[in-house]
Amino acid sequence: MAKIILVASGKGGAGKSTVSALLGEAFAFRKSPVLLMELDSGLRSLDVALGVTENIVFDMGDIIRGSCEIKDAVINCPFCPNLSLIAAAAKPIMVTDEIIRKIDRELGNYYEFIILDCPAGIGPELEEAAKCADLGLVVATPDPSSIRGARAAGILLQNSGVKERRLVIERCPQKAKKLSPLKNLDEIIDGSELQLIGVIWEDPDTRDAMDSGEPLDDTGVNFETFRDLSERIRGKNIPLGFK
Ligand SMILES: Nc1ncnc2c1ncn2[C@@H]1O[C@H](COP(=O)(O)OP(=O)(O)O)[C@@H](O)[C@H]1O
Ligand SMILES: [Mg+2]
């Protein structure tokens, strides 16, 4: 069985899909096979990030309706051989924990990680995904409402039995690097009541990578950031330092 990592946020637009895609790439570039599942029915975006929009024949909706074999809905990323995607359903539909478990039973032996890119908020979709997640990553930008949302999402994950829960701060201004960043981030960590596992910088190249369907440039500011995040999730002790 694969390790199931759920990516959630209280507020929309925090960076869940960005974290899901680029964390998936970071694992996959280091030879760990990853299956991404976008659970945000009706609001696809990971197909764009992976450059596979034209390759979608079946999606999560077809799996739920039983109109395709699970394996037929798996799309391989053209630029990252160990990375695959099940695209979100085109129209809103509930992805239950039974469906996620069924996919894991059928395909989990081929993947080291399954990453669930969840819809924003603390609704029933997140509760379903939480029932089968081994690790919950809660994504928040540094603004107060996003942090408040992260706290709510963290509580939902805790109440749903997700044992490991961590905070990823997204879109952190790069000027924070120069200003004693840990001190500035303290407030966010306190507000979210979650343990910090990664800080992703606000960076136009990161946005472009998501919009263009191309990999993150290995000279870019967030390449190392995602590599370190992936290594921390594997259990390596990589300090949250800033250079
Ligand atoms: N680190 C970043 N730097 C710059 N733009 C980012 C970064 N992370 C996300 N974005 C942009 O923010 C927007 C929302 O991100 P997205 O990952 O789609 O959020 P969500 O999936 O939580 O709704 C997108 O336009 C994305 O390209
Ligand atoms: Mg998204």
mmCIF file of C-alpha atoms and ligand atoms in Angstrom:
data_model
loop_
_atom_site.group_PDB
_atom_site.id
_atom_site.type_symbol
_atom_site.label_atom_id
_atom_site.label_comp_id
_atom_site.label_asym_id
_atom_site.label_seq_id
_atom_site.Cartn_x
_atom_site.Cartn_y
_atom_site.Cartn_z
ATOM 1 C CA MET A 1 0.000 0.000 0.000
ATOM 2 C CA ALA A 2 1.126 3.538 -0.705
ATOM 3 C CA LYS A 3 1.552 6.211 1.942
ATOM 4 C CA ILE A 4 -1.460 8.514 1.518
ATOM 5 C CA ILE A 5 -0.700 12.214 1.867
ATOM 6 C CA LEU A 6 -3.623 14.604 1.954
ATOM 7 C CA VAL A 7 -3.178 18.273 1.022
ATOM 8 C CA ALA A 8 -5.793 20.603 2.508
ATOM 9 C CA SER A 9 -6.368 24.257 3.314
ATOM 10 C CA GLY A 10 -9.079 26.236 5.015
ATOM 11 C CA LYS A 11 -9.169 28.897 2.326
ATOM 12 C CA GLY A 12 -9.176 28.421 -1.433
ATOM 13 C CA GLY A 13 -6.207 29.538 -3.499
ATOM 14 C CA ALA A 14 -3.724 28.835 -0.693
ATOM 15 C CA GLY A 15 -1.566 26.680 -2.976
ATOM 16 C CA LYS A 16 -2.830 23.097 -2.451
ATOM 17 C CA SER A 17 -2.555 22.116 -6.098
ATOM 18 C CA THR A 18 0.877 23.724 -6.369
ATOM 19 C CA VAL A 19 2.116 21.849 -3.305
ATOM 20 C CA SER A 20 0.532 18.582 -4.519
ATOM 21 C CA ALA A 21 2.065 18.799 -8.000
ATOM 22 C CA LEU A 22 5.527 20.004 -7.010
ATOM 23 C CA LEU A 23 5.843 17.710 -4.004
ATOM 24 C CA GLY A 24 4.805 14.876 -6.325
ATOM 25 C CA GLU A 25 7.503 15.913 -8.799
ATOM 26 C CA ALA A 26 10.109 16.126 -6.049
ATOM 27 C CA PHE A 27 9.361 12.549 -4.921
ATOM 28 C CA ALA A 28 9.154 11.276 -8.487
ATOM 29 C CA PHE A 29 12.416 12.881 -9.600
ATOM 30 C CA ARG A 30 14.063 10.860 -6.831
ATOM 31 C CA LYS A 31 12.604 7.636 -8.185
ATOM 32 C CA SER A 32 9.606 7.283 -5.880
ATOM 33 C CA PRO A 33 6.487 6.551 -7.925
ATOM 34 C CA VAL A 34 3.656 8.952 -7.086
ATOM 35 C CA LEU A 35 -0.037 8.938 -7.931
ATOM 36 C CA LEU A 36 -1.717 12.334 -7.707
ATOM 37 C CA MET A 37 -5.479 12.424 -7.282
ATOM 38 C CA GLU A 38 -7.269 15.697 -7.682
ATOM 39 C CA LEU A 39 -10.408 15.575 -5.538
ATOM 40 C CA ASP A 40 -11.543 19.113 -6.383
ATOM 41 C CA SER A 41 -14.424 17.959 -8.612
ATOM 42 C CA GLY A 42 -15.464 20.510 -11.205
ATOM 43 C CA LEU A 43 -12.338 22.608 -10.605
ATOM 44 C CA ARG A 44 -9.480 20.769 -12.285
ATOM 45 C CA SER A 45 -5.992 22.231 -12.323
ATOM 46 C CA LEU A 46 -3.422 19.446 -11.902
ATOM 47 C CA ASP A 47 -3.883 18.329 -15.521
ATOM 48 C CA VAL A 48 -2.659 21.790 -16.562
ATOM 49 C CA ALA A 49 0.313 21.601 -14.171
ATOM 50 C CA LEU A 50 1.353 18.243 -15.632
ATOM 51 C CA GLY A 51 0.612 19.268 -19.220
ATOM 52 C CA VAL A 52 -1.844 16.399 -19.782
ATOM 53 C CA THR A 53 -5.160 18.181 -20.380
ATOM 54 C CA GLU A 54 -5.461 16.716 -23.879
ATOM 55 C CA ASN A 55 -4.765 13.196 -22.570
ATOM 56 C CA ILE A 56 -7.748 12.952 -20.226
ATOM 57 C CA VAL A 57 -10.098 10.227 -21.412
ATOM 58 C CA PHE A 58 -11.445 9.068 -18.044
ATOM 59 C CA ASP A 59 -11.430 10.904 -14.722
ATOM 60 C CA MET A 60 -12.421 10.407 -11.089
ATOM 61 C CA GLY A 61 -16.092 10.769 -12.024
ATOM 62 C CA ASP A 62 -15.805 7.773 -14.384
ATOM 63 C CA ILE A 63 -14.150 5.712 -11.638
ATOM 64 C CA ILE A 64 -16.950 6.576 -9.195
ATOM 65 C CA ARG A 65 -19.666 5.757 -11.747
ATOM 66 C CA GLY A 66 -17.883 2.535 -12.675
ATOM 67 C CA SER A 67 -17.712 3.560 -16.322
ATOM 68 C CA CYS A 68 -14.005 2.726 -16.647
ATOM 69 C CA GLU A 69 -11.370 0.498 -15.081
ATOM 70 C CA ILE A 70 -9.405 2.395 -12.421
ATOM 71 C CA LYS A 71 -6.127 1.887 -14.287
ATOM 72 C CA ASP A 72 -7.616 3.423 -17.448
ATOM 73 C CA ALA A 73 -8.053 6.744 -15.647
ATOM 74 C CA VAL A 74 -4.348 6.967 -14.761
ATOM 75 C CA ILE A 75 -2.432 9.478 -16.903
ATOM 76 C CA ASN A 76 1.363 9.529 -16.938
ATOM 77 C CA CYS A 77 3.195 12.834 -16.723
ATOM 78 C CA PRO A 78 5.212 13.395 -19.925
ATOM 79 C CA PHE A 79 8.152 15.159 -18.233
ATOM 80 C CA CYS A 80 8.337 13.066 -15.065
ATOM 81 C CA PRO A 81 8.206 9.292 -15.615
ATOM 82 C CA ASN A 82 7.382 8.329 -12.019
ATOM 83 C CA LEU A 83 4.465 10.739 -11.713
ATOM 84 C CA SER A 84 0.855 9.877 -12.613
ATOM 85 C CA LEU A 85 -2.489 11.598 -12.222
ATOM 86 C CA ILE A 86 -6.130 10.728 -11.848
ATOM 87 C CA ALA A 87 -7.845 13.918 -12.992
ATOM 88 C CA ALA A 88 -10.673 15.468 -11.003
ATOM 89 C CA ALA A 89 -14.221 14.726 -12.083
ATOM 90 C CA ALA A 90 -15.437 17.275 -14.604
ATOM 91 C CA LYS A 91 -18.606 17.900 -12.561
ATOM 92 C CA PRO A 92 -19.109 17.996 -8.781
ATOM 93 C CA ILE A 93 -19.277 14.494 -7.294
ATOM 94 C CA MET A 94 -18.378 13.182 -3.823
ATOM 95 C CA VAL A 95 -15.146 11.198 -3.613
ATOM 96 C CA THR A 96 -15.709 8.863 -0.671
ATOM 97 C CA ASP A 97 -13.048 7.201 1.414
ATOM 98 C CA GLU A 98 -14.225 3.857 -0.022
ATOM 99 C CA ILE A 99 -13.303 4.979 -3.532
ATOM 100 C CA ILE A 100 -9.892 6.212 -2.374
ATOM 101 C CA ARG A 101 -9.276 2.919 -0.557
ATOM 102 C CA LYS A 102 -10.396 0.944 -3.607
ATOM 103 C CA ILE A 103 -7.900 2.843 -5.790
ATOM 104 C CA ASP A 104 -5.202 2.252 -3.176
ATOM 105 C CA ARG A 105 -5.993 -1.480 -3.055
ATOM 106 C CA GLU A 106 -5.804 -1.746 -6.810
ATOM 107 C CA LEU A 107 -2.842 0.523 -7.548
ATOM 108 C CA GLY A 108 -1.148 1.148 -4.199
ATOM 109 C CA ASN A 109 1.502 -1.499 -4.799
ATOM 110 C CA TYR A 110 2.811 0.429 -7.795
ATOM 111 C CA TYR A 111 3.208 3.704 -5.915
ATOM 112 C CA GLU A 112 5.176 4.788 -2.890
ATOM 113 C CA PHE A 113 2.969 7.836 -2.354
ATOM 114 C CA ILE A 114 -0.597 8.790 -3.186
ATOM 115 C CA ILE A 115 -1.189 12.536 -2.912
ATOM 116 C CA LEU A 116 -4.781 13.720 -2.466
ATOM 117 C CA ASP A 117 -5.271 17.305 -3.625
ATOM 118 C CA CYS A 118 -8.419 18.156 -1.653
ATOM 119 C CA PRO A 119 -11.051 20.830 -2.208
ATOM 120 C CA ALA A 120 -10.675 23.967 -0.055
ATOM 121 C CA GLY A 121 -12.530 24.220 3.219
ATOM 122 C CA ILE A 122 -13.629 21.884 5.955
ATOM 123 C CA GLY A 123 -16.547 20.190 4.220
ATOM 124 C CA PRO A 124 -17.549 16.537 3.911
ATOM 125 C CA GLU A 125 -15.091 15.964 1.029
ATOM 126 C CA LEU A 126 -12.187 16.650 3.360
ATOM 127 C CA GLU A 127 -13.690 14.399 6.045
ATOM 128 C CA GLU A 128 -13.895 11.556 3.534
ATOM 129 C CA ALA A 129 -10.295 11.980 2.373
ATOM 130 C CA ALA A 130 -9.131 12.294 5.984
ATOM 131 C CA LYS A 131 -10.505 8.848 6.818
ATOM 132 C CA CYS A 132 -7.778 7.219 4.772
ATOM 133 C CA ALA A 133 -4.843 9.652 4.992
ATOM 134 C CA ASP A 134 -1.573 8.778 6.742
ATOM 135 C CA LEU A 135 -0.307 12.367 6.699
ATOM 136 C CA GLY A 136 -2.208 15.641 6.384
ATOM 137 C CA LEU A 137 -0.419 18.669 4.972
ATOM 138 C CA VAL A 138 -2.307 21.871 5.687
ATOM 139 C CA VAL A 139 -1.361 24.716 3.363
ATOM 140 C CA ALA A 140 -1.695 28.357 4.398
ATOM 141 C CA THR A 141 -0.472 31.651 3.034
ATOM 142 C CA PRO A 142 0.811 34.151 5.601
ATOM 143 C CA ASP A 143 -2.446 36.134 5.801
ATOM 144 C CA PRO A 144 -4.589 35.894 8.943
ATOM 145 C CA SER A 145 -7.715 34.411 7.357
ATOM 146 C CA SER A 146 -5.681 31.687 5.681
ATOM 147 C CA ILE A 147 -4.014 30.847 8.991
ATOM 148 C CA ARG A 148 -7.359 30.707 10.742
ATOM 149 C CA GLY A 149 -8.581 28.357 8.015
ATOM 150 C CA ALA A 150 -5.506 26.186 8.467
ATOM 151 C CA ARG A 151 -6.272 25.836 12.150
ATOM 152 C CA ALA A 152 -9.844 24.721 11.357
ATOM 153 C CA ALA A 153 -8.599 22.221 8.763
ATOM 154 C CA GLY A 154 -5.989 20.908 11.226
ATOM 155 C CA ILE A 155 -8.691 20.339 13.862
ATOM 156 C CA LEU A 156 -10.875 18.484 11.348
ATOM 157 C CA LEU A 157 -7.955 16.248 10.406
ATOM 158 C CA GLN A 158 -7.198 15.553 14.057
ATOM 159 C CA ASN A 159 -10.838 14.692 14.778
ATOM 160 C CA SER A 160 -10.890 12.424 11.719
ATOM 161 C CA GLY A 161 -7.937 10.443 13.020
ATOM 162 C CA VAL A 162 -5.126 11.721 10.768
ATOM 163 C CA LYS A 163 -2.225 10.995 13.087
ATOM 164 C CA GLU A 164 0.437 13.143 11.446
ATOM 165 C CA ARG A 165 -0.540 16.716 10.593
ATOM 166 C CA ARG A 166 1.853 19.402 9.404
ATOM 167 C CA LEU A 167 1.761 22.996 8.198
ATOM 168 C CA VAL A 168 3.165 24.181 4.852
ATOM 169 C CA ILE A 169 3.411 27.936 4.491
ATOM 170 C CA GLU A 170 2.886 28.875 0.836
ATOM 171 C CA ARG A 171 3.631 32.097 -1.012
ATOM 172 C CA CYS A 172 5.942 33.385 1.699
ATOM 173 C CA PRO A 173 7.479 36.713 0.555
ATOM 174 C CA GLN A 174 11.147 36.182 -0.262
ATOM 175 C CA LYS A 175 12.068 39.304 1.666
ATOM 176 C CA ALA A 176 11.207 37.266 4.783
ATOM 177 C CA LYS A 177 14.459 35.373 4.160
ATOM 178 C CA LYS A 178 16.433 38.462 5.045
ATOM 179 C CA LEU A 179 14.404 39.340 8.106
ATOM 180 C CA SER A 180 14.864 36.690 10.765
ATOM 181 C CA PRO A 181 12.226 34.512 9.138
ATOM 182 C CA LEU A 182 11.577 32.071 11.916
ATOM 183 C CA LYS A 183 10.571 34.924 14.186
ATOM 184 C CA ASN A 184 8.179 36.273 11.557
ATOM 185 C CA LEU A 185 6.716 32.857 10.959
ATOM 186 C CA ASP A 186 6.171 32.161 14.652
ATOM 187 C CA GLU A 187 2.825 33.917 14.606
ATOM 188 C CA ILE A 188 1.623 31.782 11.713
ATOM 189 C CA ILE A 189 2.716 28.583 13.373
ATOM 190 C CA ASP A 190 1.054 29.585 16.654
ATOM 191 C CA GLY A 191 -2.134 30.640 14.861
ATOM 192 C CA SER A 192 -2.430 27.380 12.961
ATOM 193 C CA GLU A 193 -1.590 25.168 15.973
ATOM 194 C CA LEU A 194 0.305 22.897 13.586
ATOM 195 C CA GLN A 195 3.935 21.907 13.379
ATOM 196 C CA LEU A 196 5.738 23.509 10.442
ATOM 197 C CA ILE A 197 7.252 21.187 7.819
ATOM 198 C CA GLY A 198 7.997 23.516 4.914
ATOM 199 C CA VAL A 199 8.031 27.087 3.641
ATOM 200 C CA ILE A 200 7.451 27.753 -0.064
ATOM 201 C CA TRP A 201 8.499 31.112 -1.468
ATOM 202 C CA GLU A 202 6.313 33.431 -3.501
ATOM 203 C CA ASP A 203 7.903 33.068 -6.922
ATOM 204 C CA PRO A 204 6.681 33.873 -10.450
ATOM 205 C CA ASP A 205 8.582 30.873 -11.906
ATOM 206 C CA THR A 206 6.655 28.540 -9.617
ATOM 207 C CA ARG A 207 3.364 29.971 -10.867
ATOM 208 C CA ASP A 208 4.589 29.721 -14.476
ATOM 209 C CA ALA A 209 5.566 26.067 -13.999
ATOM 210 C CA MET A 210 2.016 25.331 -12.839
ATOM 211 C CA ASP A 211 0.430 27.293 -15.685
ATOM 212 C CA SER A 212 2.689 25.989 -18.464
ATOM 213 C CA GLY A 213 2.616 22.253 -17.723
ATOM 214 C CA GLU A 214 6.382 22.130 -17.428
ATOM 215 C CA PRO A 215 8.625 21.051 -14.555
ATOM 216 C CA LEU A 216 9.987 23.488 -12.033
ATOM 217 C CA ASP A 217 13.396 24.713 -13.176
ATOM 218 C CA ASP A 218 16.100 23.109 -11.030
ATOM 219 C CA THR A 219 17.791 26.493 -10.611
ATOM 220 C CA GLY A 220 14.580 28.094 -9.288
ATOM 221 C CA VAL A 221 14.154 29.217 -5.688
ATOM 222 C CA ASN A 222 11.527 26.583 -4.850
ATOM 223 C CA PHE A 223 13.230 23.547 -6.399
ATOM 224 C CA GLU A 224 15.307 22.900 -3.312
ATOM 225 C CA THR A 225 12.383 23.871 -1.080
ATOM 226 C CA PHE A 226 10.215 21.078 -2.475
ATOM 227 C CA ARG A 227 13.092 18.616 -2.453
ATOM 228 C CA ASP A 228 13.671 19.350 1.243
ATOM 229 C CA LEU A 229 9.948 19.046 1.975
ATOM 230 C CA SER A 230 9.859 15.641 0.281
ATOM 231 C CA GLU A 231 12.891 14.486 2.275
ATOM 232 C CA ARG A 232 11.354 15.646 5.561
ATOM 233 C CA ILE A 233 8.230 13.656 4.752
ATOM 234 C CA ARG A 234 10.468 10.625 4.205
ATOM 235 C CA GLY A 235 11.658 11.177 7.752
ATOM 236 C CA LYS A 236 15.035 12.835 7.093
ATOM 237 C CA ASN A 237 16.080 15.479 9.540
ATOM 238 C CA ILE A 238 16.535 18.521 7.318
ATOM 239 C CA PRO A 239 16.550 21.745 9.320
ATOM 240 C CA LEU A 240 14.057 24.423 8.386
ATOM 241 C CA GLY A 241 16.870 26.893 7.828
ATOM 242 C CA PHE A 242 16.867 29.764 5.369
ATOM 243 C CA LYS A 243 19.721 30.710 3.078
HETATM 244 N N1 LIG B 1 4.812 29.794 -4.418
HETATM 245 C C1 LIG B 1 4.036 30.441 -5.303
HETATM 246 N N2 LIG B 1 4.496 31.547 -5.936
HETATM 247 C C2 LIG B 1 3.689 32.209 -6.813
HETATM 248 N N3 LIG B 1 2.434 31.868 -7.136
HETATM 249 C C3 LIG B 1 1.922 30.765 -6.529
HETATM 250 C C4 LIG B 1 2.697 30.005 -5.594
HETATM 251 N N4 LIG B 1 1.922 28.970 -5.161
HETATM 252 C C5 LIG B 1 0.731 29.088 -5.791
HETATM 253 N N5 LIG B 1 0.732 30.169 -6.612
HETATM 254 C C6 LIG B 1 -0.376 30.619 -7.472
HETATM 255 O O1 LIG B 1 -1.514 30.871 -6.638
HETATM 256 C C7 LIG B 1 -2.701 30.480 -7.287
HETATM 257 C C8 LIG B 1 -3.434 29.452 -6.407
HETATM 258 O O2 LIG B 1 -2.614 28.293 -6.266
HETATM 259 P P1 LIG B 1 -3.238 26.830 -6.294
HETATM 260 O O3 LIG B 1 -2.125 25.889 -6.066
HETATM 261 O O4 LIG B 1 -4.066 26.638 -7.525
HETATM 262 O O5 LIG B 1 -4.190 26.908 -5.016
HETATM 263 P P2 LIG B 1 -5.350 25.940 -4.511
HETATM 264 O O6 LIG B 1 -5.155 24.607 -5.167
HETATM 265 O O7 LIG B 1 -5.166 25.906 -3.033
HETATM 266 O O8 LIG B 1 -6.635 26.595 -4.898
HETATM 267 C C9 LIG B 1 -2.283 29.892 -8.631
HETATM 268 O O9 LIG B 1 -2.398 30.905 -9.607
HETATM 269 C C10 LIG B 1 -0.831 29.520 -8.415
HETATM 270 O O10 LIG B 1 -0.064 29.531 -9.617
HETATM 271 MG MG MG B 2 -6.484 23.431 -6.364
#
